[in-house]
PDB file of C-alpha atoms and ligand atoms in Angstrom:
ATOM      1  CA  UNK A   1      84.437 -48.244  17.473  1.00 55.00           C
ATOM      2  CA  UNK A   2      83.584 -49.389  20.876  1.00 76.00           C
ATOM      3  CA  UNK A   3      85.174 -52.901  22.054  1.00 82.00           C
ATOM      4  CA  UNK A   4      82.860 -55.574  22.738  1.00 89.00           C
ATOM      5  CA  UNK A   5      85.040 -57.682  25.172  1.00 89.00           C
ATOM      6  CA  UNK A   6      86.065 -60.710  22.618  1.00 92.00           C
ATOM      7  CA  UNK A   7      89.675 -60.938  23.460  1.00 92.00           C
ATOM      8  CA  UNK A   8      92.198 -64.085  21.317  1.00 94.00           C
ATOM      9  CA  UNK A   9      95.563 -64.977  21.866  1.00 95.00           C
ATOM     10  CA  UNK A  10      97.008 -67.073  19.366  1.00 95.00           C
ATOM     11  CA  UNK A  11     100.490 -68.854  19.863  1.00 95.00           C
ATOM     12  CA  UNK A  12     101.374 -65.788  22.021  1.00 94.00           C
ATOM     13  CA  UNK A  13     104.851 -66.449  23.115  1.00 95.00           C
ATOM     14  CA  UNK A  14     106.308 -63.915  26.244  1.00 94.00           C
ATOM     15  CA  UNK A  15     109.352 -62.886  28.462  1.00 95.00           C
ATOM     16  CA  UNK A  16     110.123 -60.064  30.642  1.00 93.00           C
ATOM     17  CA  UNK A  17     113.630 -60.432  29.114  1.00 92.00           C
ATOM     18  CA  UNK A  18     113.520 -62.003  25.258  1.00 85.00           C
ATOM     19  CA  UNK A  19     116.422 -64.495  26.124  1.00 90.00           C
ATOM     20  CA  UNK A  20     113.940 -65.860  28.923  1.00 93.00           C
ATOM     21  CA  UNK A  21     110.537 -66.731  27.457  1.00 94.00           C
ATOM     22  CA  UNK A  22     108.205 -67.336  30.425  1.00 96.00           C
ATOM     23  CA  UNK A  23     104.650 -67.603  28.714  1.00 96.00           C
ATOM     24  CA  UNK A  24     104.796 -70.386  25.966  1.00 96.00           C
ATOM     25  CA  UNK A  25     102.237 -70.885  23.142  1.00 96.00           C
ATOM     26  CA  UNK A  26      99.195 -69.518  24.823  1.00 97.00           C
ATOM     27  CA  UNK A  27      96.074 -69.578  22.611  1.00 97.00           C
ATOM     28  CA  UNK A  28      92.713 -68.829  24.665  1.00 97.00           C
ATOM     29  CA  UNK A  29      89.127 -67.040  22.815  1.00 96.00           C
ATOM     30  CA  UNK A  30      87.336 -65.405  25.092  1.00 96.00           C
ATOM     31  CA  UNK A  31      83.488 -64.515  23.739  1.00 96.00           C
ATOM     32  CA  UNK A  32      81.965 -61.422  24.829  1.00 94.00           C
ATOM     33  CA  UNK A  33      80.853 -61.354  28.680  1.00 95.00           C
ATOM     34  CA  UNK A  34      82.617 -64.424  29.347  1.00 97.00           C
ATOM     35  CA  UNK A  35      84.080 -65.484  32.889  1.00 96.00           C
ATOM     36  CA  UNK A  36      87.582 -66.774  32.544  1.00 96.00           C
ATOM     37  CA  UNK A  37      89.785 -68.153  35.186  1.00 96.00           C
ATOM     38  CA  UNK A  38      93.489 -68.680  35.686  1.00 95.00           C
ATOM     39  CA  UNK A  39      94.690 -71.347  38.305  1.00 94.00           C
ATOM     40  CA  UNK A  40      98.223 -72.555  39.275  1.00 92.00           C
ATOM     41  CA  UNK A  41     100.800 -72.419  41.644  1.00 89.00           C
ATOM     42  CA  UNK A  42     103.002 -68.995  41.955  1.00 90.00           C
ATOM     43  CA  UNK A  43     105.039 -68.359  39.526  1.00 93.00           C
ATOM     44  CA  UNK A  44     102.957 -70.295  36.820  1.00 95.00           C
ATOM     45  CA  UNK A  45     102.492 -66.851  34.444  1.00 95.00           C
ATOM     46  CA  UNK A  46      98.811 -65.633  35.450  1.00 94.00           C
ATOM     47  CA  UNK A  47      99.623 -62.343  36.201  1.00 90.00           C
ATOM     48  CA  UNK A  48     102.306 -62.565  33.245  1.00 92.00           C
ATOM     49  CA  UNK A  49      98.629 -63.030  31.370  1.00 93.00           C
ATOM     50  CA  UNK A  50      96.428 -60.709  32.567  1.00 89.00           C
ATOM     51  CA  UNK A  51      99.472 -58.660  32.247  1.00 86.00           C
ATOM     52  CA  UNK A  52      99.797 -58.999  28.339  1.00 88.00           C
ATOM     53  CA  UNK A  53      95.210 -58.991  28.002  1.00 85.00           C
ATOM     54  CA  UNK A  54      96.224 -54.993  29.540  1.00 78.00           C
ATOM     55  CA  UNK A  55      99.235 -55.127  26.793  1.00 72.00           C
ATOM     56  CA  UNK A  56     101.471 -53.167  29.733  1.00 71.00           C
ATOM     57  CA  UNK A  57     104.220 -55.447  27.612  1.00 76.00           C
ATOM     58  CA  UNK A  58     105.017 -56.203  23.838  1.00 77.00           C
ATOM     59  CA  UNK A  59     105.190 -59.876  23.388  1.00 82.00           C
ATOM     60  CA  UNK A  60     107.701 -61.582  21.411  1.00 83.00           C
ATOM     61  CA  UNK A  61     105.776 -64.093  19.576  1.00 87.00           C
ATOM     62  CA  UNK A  62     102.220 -64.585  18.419  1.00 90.00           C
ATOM     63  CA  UNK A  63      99.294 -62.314  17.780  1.00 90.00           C
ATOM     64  CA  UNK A  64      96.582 -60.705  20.570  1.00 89.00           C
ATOM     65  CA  UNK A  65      93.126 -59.248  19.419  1.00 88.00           C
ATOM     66  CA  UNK A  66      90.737 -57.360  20.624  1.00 86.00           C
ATOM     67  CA  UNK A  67      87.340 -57.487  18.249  1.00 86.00           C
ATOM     68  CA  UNK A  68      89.784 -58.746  15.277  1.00 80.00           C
ATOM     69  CA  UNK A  69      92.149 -56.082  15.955  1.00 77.00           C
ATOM     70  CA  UNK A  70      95.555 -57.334  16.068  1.00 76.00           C
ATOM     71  CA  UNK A  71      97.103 -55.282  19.033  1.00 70.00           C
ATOM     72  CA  UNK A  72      99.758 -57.446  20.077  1.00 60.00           C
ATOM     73  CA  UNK A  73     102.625 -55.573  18.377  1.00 59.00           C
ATOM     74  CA  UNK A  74     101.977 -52.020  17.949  1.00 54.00           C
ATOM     75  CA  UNK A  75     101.149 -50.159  21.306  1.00 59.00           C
ATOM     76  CA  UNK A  76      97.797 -48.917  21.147  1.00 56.00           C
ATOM     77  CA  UNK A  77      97.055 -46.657  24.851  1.00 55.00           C
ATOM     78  CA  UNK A  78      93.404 -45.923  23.606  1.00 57.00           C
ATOM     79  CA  UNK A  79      92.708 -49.543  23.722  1.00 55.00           C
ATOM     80  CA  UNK A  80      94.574 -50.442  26.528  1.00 52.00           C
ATOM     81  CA  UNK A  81      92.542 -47.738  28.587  1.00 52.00           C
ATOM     82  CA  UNK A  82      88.925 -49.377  27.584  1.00 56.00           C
ATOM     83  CA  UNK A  83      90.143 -52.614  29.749  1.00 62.00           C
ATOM     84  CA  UNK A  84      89.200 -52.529  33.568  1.00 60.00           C
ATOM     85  CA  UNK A  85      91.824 -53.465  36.282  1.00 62.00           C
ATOM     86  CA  UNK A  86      91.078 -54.427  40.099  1.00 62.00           C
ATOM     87  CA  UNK A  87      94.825 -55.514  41.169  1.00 58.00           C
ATOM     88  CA  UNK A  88      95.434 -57.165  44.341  1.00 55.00           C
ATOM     89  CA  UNK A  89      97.069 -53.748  45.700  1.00 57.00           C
ATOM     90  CA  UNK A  90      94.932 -50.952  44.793  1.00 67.00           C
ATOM     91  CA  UNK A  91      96.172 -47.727  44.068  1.00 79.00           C
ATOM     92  CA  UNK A  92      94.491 -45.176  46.215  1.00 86.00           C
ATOM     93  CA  UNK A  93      95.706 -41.605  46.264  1.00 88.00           C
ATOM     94  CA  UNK A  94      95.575 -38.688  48.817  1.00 91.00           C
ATOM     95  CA  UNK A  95      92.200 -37.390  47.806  1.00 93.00           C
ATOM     96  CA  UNK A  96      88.218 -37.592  48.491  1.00 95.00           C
ATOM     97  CA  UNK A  97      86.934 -41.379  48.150  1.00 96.00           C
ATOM     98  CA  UNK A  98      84.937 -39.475  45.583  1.00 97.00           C
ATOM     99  CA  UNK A  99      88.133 -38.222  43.582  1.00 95.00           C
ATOM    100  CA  UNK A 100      89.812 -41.774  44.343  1.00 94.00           C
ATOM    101  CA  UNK A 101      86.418 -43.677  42.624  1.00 94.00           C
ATOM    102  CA  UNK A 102      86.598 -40.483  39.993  1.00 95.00           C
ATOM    103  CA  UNK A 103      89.985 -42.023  38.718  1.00 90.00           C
ATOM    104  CA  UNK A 104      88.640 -44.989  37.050  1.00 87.00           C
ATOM    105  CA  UNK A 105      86.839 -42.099  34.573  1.00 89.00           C
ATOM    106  CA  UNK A 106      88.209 -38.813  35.215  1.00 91.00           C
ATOM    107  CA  UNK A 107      84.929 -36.841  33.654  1.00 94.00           C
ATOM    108  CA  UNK A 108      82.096 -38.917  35.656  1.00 96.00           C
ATOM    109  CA  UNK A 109      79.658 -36.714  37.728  1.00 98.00           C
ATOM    110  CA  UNK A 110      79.411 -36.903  41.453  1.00 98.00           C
ATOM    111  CA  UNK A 111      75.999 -39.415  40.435  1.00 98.00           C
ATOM    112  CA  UNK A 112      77.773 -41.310  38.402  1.00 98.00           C
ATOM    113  CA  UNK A 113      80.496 -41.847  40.747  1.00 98.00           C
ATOM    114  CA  UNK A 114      78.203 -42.923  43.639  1.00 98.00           C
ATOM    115  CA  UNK A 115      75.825 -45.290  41.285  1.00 97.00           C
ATOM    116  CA  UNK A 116      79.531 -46.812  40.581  1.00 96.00           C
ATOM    117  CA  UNK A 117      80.100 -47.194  44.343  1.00 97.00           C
ATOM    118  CA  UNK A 118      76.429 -48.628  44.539  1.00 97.00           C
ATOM    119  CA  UNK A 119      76.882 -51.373  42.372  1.00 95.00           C
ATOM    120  CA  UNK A 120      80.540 -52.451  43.722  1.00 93.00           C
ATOM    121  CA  UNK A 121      78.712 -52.891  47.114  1.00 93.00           C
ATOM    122  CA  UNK A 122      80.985 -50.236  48.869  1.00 95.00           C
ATOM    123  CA  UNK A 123      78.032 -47.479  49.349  1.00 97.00           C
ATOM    124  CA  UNK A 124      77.483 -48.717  52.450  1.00 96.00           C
ATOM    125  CA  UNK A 125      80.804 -48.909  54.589  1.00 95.00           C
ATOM    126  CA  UNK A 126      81.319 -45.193  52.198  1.00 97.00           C
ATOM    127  CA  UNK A 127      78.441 -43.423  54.156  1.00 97.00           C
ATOM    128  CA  UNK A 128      79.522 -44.710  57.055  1.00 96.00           C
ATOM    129  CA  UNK A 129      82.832 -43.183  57.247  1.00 96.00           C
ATOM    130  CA  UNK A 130      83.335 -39.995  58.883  1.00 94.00           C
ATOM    131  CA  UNK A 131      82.808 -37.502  55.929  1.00 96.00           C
ATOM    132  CA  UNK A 132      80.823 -40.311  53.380  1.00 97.00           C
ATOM    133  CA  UNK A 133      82.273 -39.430  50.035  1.00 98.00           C
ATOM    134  CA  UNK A 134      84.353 -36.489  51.199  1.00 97.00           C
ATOM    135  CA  UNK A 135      86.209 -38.181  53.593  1.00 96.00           C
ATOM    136  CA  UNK A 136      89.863 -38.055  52.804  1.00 94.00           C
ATOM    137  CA  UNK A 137      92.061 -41.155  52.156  1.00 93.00           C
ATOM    138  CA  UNK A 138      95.555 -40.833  53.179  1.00 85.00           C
ATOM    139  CA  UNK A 139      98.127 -42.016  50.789  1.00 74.00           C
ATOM    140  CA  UNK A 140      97.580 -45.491  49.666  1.00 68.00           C
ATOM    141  CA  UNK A 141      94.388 -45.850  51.253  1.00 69.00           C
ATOM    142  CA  UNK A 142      95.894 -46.463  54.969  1.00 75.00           C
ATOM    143  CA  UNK A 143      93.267 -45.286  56.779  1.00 83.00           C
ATOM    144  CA  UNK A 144      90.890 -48.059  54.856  1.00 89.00           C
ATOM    145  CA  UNK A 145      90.733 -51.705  55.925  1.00 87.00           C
ATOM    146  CA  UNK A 146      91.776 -54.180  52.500  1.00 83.00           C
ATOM    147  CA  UNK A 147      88.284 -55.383  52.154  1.00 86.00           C
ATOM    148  CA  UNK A 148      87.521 -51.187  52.083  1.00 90.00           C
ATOM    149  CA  UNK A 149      90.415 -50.751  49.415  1.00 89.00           C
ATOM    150  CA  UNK A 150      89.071 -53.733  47.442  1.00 87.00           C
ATOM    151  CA  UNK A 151      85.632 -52.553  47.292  1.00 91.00           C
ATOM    152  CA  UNK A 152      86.704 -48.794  46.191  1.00 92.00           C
ATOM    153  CA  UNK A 153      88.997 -50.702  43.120  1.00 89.00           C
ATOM    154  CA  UNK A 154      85.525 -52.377  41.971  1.00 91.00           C
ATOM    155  CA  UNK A 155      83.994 -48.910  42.272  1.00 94.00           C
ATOM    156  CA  UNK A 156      86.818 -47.568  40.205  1.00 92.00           C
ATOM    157  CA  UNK A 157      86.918 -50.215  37.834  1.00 89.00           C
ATOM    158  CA  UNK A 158      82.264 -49.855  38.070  1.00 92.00           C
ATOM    159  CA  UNK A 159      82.380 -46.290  36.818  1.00 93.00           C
ATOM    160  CA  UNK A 160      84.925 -46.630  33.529  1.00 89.00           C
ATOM    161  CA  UNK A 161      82.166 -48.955  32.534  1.00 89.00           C
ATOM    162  CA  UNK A 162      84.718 -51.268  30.597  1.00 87.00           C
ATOM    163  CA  UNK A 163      83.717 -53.860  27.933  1.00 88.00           C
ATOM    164  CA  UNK A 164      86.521 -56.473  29.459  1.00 89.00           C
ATOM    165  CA  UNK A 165      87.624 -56.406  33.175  1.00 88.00           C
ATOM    166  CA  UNK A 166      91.099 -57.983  34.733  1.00 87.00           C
ATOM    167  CA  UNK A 167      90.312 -59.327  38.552  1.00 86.00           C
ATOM    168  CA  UNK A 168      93.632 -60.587  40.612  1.00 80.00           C
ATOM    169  CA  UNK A 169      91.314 -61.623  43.722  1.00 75.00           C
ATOM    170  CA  UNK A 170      93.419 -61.444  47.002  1.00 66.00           C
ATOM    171  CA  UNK A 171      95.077 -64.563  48.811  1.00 63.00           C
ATOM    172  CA  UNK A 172      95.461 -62.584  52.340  1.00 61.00           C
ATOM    173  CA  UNK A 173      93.260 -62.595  55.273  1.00 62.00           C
ATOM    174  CA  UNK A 174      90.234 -60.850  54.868  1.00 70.00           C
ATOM    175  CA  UNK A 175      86.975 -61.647  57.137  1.00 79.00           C
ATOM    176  CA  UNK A 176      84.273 -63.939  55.750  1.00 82.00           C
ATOM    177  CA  UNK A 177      81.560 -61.294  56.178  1.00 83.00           C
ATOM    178  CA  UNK A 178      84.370 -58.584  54.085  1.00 82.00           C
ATOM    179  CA  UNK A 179      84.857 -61.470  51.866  1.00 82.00           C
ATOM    180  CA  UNK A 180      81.154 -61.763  50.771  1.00 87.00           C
ATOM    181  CA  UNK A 181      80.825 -57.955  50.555  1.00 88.00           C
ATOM    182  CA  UNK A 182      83.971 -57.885  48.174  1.00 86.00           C
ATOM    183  CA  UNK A 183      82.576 -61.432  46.558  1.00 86.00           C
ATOM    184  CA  UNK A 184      78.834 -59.805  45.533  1.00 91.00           C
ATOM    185  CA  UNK A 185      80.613 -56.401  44.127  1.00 91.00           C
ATOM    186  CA  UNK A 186      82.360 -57.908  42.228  1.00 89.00           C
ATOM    187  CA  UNK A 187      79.839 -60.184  40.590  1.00 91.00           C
ATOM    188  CA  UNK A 188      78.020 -57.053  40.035  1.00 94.00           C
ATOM    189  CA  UNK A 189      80.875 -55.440  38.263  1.00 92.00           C
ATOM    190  CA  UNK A 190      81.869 -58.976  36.159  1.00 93.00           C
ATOM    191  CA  UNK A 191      77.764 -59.447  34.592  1.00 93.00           C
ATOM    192  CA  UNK A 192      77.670 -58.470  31.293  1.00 92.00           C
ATOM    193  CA  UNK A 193      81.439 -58.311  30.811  1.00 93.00           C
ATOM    194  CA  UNK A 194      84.144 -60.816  29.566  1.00 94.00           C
ATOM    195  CA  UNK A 195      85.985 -61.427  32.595  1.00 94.00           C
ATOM    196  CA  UNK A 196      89.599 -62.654  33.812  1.00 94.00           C
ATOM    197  CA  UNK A 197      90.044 -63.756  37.054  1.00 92.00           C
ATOM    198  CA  UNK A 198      92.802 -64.911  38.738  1.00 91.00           C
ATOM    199  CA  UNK A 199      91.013 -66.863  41.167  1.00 83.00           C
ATOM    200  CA  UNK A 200      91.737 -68.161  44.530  1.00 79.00           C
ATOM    201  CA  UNK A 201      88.195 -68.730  46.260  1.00 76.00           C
ATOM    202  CA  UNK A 202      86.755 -72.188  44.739  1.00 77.00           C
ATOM    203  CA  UNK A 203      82.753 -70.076  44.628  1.00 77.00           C
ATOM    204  CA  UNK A 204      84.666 -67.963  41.940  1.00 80.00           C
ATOM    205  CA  UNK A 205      86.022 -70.461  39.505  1.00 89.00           C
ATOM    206  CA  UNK A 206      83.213 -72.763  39.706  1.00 91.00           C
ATOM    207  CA  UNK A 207      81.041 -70.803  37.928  1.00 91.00           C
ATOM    208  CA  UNK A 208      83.594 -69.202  35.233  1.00 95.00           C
ATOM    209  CA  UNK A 209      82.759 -70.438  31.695  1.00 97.00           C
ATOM    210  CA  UNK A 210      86.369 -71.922  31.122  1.00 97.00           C
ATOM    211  CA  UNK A 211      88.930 -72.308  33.738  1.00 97.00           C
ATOM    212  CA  UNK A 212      92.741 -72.106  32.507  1.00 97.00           C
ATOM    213  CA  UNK A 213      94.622 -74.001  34.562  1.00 96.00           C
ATOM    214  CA  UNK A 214      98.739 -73.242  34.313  1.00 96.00           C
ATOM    215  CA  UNK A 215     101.836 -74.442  34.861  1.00 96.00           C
ATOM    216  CA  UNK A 216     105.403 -73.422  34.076  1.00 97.00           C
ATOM    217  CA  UNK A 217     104.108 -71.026  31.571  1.00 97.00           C
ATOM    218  CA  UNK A 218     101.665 -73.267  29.825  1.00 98.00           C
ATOM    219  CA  UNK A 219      97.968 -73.623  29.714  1.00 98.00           C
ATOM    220  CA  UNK A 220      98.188 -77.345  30.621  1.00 97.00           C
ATOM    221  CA  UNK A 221      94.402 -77.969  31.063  1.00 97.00           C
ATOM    222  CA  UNK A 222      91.299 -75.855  30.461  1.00 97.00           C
ATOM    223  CA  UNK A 223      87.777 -76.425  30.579  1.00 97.00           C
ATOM    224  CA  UNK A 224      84.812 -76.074  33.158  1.00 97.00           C
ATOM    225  CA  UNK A 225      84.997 -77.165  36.710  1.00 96.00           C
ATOM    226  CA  UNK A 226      82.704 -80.360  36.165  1.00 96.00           C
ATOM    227  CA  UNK A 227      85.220 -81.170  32.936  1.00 97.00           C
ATOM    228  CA  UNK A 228      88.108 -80.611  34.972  1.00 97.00           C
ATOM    229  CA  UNK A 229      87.258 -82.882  38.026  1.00 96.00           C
ATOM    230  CA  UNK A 230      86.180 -85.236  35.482  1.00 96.00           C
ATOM    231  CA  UNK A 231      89.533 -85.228  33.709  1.00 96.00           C
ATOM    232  CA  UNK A 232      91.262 -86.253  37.293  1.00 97.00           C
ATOM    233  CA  UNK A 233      94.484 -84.407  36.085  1.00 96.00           C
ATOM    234  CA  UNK A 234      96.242 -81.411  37.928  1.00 95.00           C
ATOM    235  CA  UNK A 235      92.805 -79.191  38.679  1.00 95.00           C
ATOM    236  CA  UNK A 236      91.255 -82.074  40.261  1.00 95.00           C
ATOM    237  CA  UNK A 237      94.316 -82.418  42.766  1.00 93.00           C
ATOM    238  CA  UNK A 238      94.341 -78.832  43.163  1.00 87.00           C
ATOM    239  CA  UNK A 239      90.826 -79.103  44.613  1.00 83.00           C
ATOM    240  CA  UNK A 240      90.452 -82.154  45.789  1.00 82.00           C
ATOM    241  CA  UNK A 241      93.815 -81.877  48.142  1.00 72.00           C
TER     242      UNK A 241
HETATM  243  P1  DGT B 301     101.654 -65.898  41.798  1.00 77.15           P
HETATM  244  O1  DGT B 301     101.121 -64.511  41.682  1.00 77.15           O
HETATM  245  O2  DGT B 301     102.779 -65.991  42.771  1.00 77.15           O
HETATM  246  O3  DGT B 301     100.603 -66.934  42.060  1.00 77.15           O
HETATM  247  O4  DGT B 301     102.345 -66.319  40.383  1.00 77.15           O
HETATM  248  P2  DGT B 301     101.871 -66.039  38.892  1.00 77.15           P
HETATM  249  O5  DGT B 301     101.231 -67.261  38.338  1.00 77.15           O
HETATM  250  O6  DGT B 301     101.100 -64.777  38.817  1.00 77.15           O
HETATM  251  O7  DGT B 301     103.266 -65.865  38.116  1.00 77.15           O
HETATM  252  P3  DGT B 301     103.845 -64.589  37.334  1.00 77.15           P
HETATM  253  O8  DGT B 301     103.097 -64.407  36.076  1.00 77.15           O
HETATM  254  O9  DGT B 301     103.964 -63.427  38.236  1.00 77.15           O
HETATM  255  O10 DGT B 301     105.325 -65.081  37.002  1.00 77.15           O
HETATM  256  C1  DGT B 301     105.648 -65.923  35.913  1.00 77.15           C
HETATM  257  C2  DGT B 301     107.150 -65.901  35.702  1.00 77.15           C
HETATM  258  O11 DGT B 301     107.568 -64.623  35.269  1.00 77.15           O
HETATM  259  C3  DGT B 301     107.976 -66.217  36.943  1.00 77.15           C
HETATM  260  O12 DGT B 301     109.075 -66.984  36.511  1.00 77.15           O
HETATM  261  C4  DGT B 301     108.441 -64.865  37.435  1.00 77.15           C
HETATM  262  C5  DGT B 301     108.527 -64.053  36.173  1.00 77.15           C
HETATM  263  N1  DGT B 301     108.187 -62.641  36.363  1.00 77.15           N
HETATM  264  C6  DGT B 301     107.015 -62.157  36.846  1.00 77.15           C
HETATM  265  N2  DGT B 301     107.007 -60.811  36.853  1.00 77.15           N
HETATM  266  C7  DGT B 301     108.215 -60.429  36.345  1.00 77.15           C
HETATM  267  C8  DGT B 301     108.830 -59.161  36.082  1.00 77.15           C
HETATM  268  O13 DGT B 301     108.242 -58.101  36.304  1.00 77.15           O
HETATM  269  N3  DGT B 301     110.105 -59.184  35.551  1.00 77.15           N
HETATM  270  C9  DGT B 301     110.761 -60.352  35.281  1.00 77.15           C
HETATM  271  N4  DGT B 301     111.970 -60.285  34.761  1.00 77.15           N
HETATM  272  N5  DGT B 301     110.223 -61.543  35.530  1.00 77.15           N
HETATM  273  C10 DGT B 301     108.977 -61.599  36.045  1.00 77.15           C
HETATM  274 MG1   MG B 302     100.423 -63.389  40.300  1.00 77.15          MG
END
């Protein structure tokens, strides 16, 4: 059966070591194609959450679906697989930047891969390179500047085509004009699909459908960013300085 993107947790309760619980009592509902965001200061547990939505770790309390399907206990890869993930670092490998975009769905056609690339917004800077798709990465993508990297992870994530997609947008420096390129692929790659973002521009969670906002572990406040600011609790300090 083919996911849809609904994704629950209910009373979801997490450690990386059982004797130190660091997510507490999380309960979220995402619908289909909906934008959520995570907020908070480091350490806080997003990428403890986004973490558990890709179920890289059994949790120790509470139930996760996917669609209704209780997959919080019993490891299931073929689900796990149908979620998209652009981390922070991307993992490029020493190969084509067509075999590195392949990677996200190891049987796509040369087409498919370059519609992919198309949509992320990285066709562009790809053609220019020396050898367009054939040119060859070294290991870890040196030879590629971040904003590069970043756009051939929405690529990867474009052609897998996933139902539900994980974003960890990056903190470090890149350029505004990289930042916009990276900024419009990845709108591309979020429409139509439920969406978690662990957002640091402000463009990015103003438009998400329900922002999470977290502290120690907890989902302390949630809503949109007009409900939010109106609240006048830790979001509105967050962005209003
Ligand atoms: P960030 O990325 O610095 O803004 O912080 P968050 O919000 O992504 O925080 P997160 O989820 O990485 O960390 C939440 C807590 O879990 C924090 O106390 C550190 C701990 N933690 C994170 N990753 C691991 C891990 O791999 N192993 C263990 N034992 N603890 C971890
Ligand atoms: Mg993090």
């Amino acid at each position: 059966r083919e996911l849809t993107g609904e994704v629950e947790f209910e009373n979801v309760d997490f450690g990386y070591n059982p004797d130190k619980i660091v997510l507490h009592d999380i309960n979220m509902y995402a619908k289909p194609g909906q934008k959520i965001a995570f907020v908070g200061s480091t350490g806080a547990g997003k990428t403890t959450i986004t973490n558990l939505i890709n179920r890289f770790y059994d949790i120790q309390d509470g139930k996760i679906r996917y669609d209704n399907i209780n997959i919080g206990k019993i490891k299931k890869p073929d689900l796990r697989r149908s979620l998209g993930i652009v981390l922070q670092d991307t993992h490029l490998f020493t190969g084509t930047v067509m075999d590195n975009i392949r990677y996200g769905k190891l049987d796509a056609t040369d087409e498919e891969c370059i519609k992919a690339a198309k949509l992320a917004n990285a066709h562009d800077f790809i053609k220019r390179l020396p050898d367009g798709y054939n040119t060859v990465l070294t290991g870890d993508g040196a030879n590629l500047s971040q904003g590069q990297r970043q756009l051939l992870a929405i690529a990867r994530a474009a052609v897998a085509d996933p139902p539900a997609l994980i974003l960890d947008e990056a903190t470090s420096s890149i350029d505004t004009r990289t930042e916009a390129m990276v900024s419009k692929g990845m709108d591309a790659l979020m429409a139509g699909r439920t969406s978690f973002v662990i957002a640091h521009r402000l463009s990015t969670v103003k438009d998400a459908d329900c922002i999470m906002v977290m502290e120690q572990g907890r989902i302390i406040e949630r809503g949109t960013h007009d409900q939010l600011i109106d609240m006048k609790g830790r979001y509105y300090q967050l962005y209003t300085g």
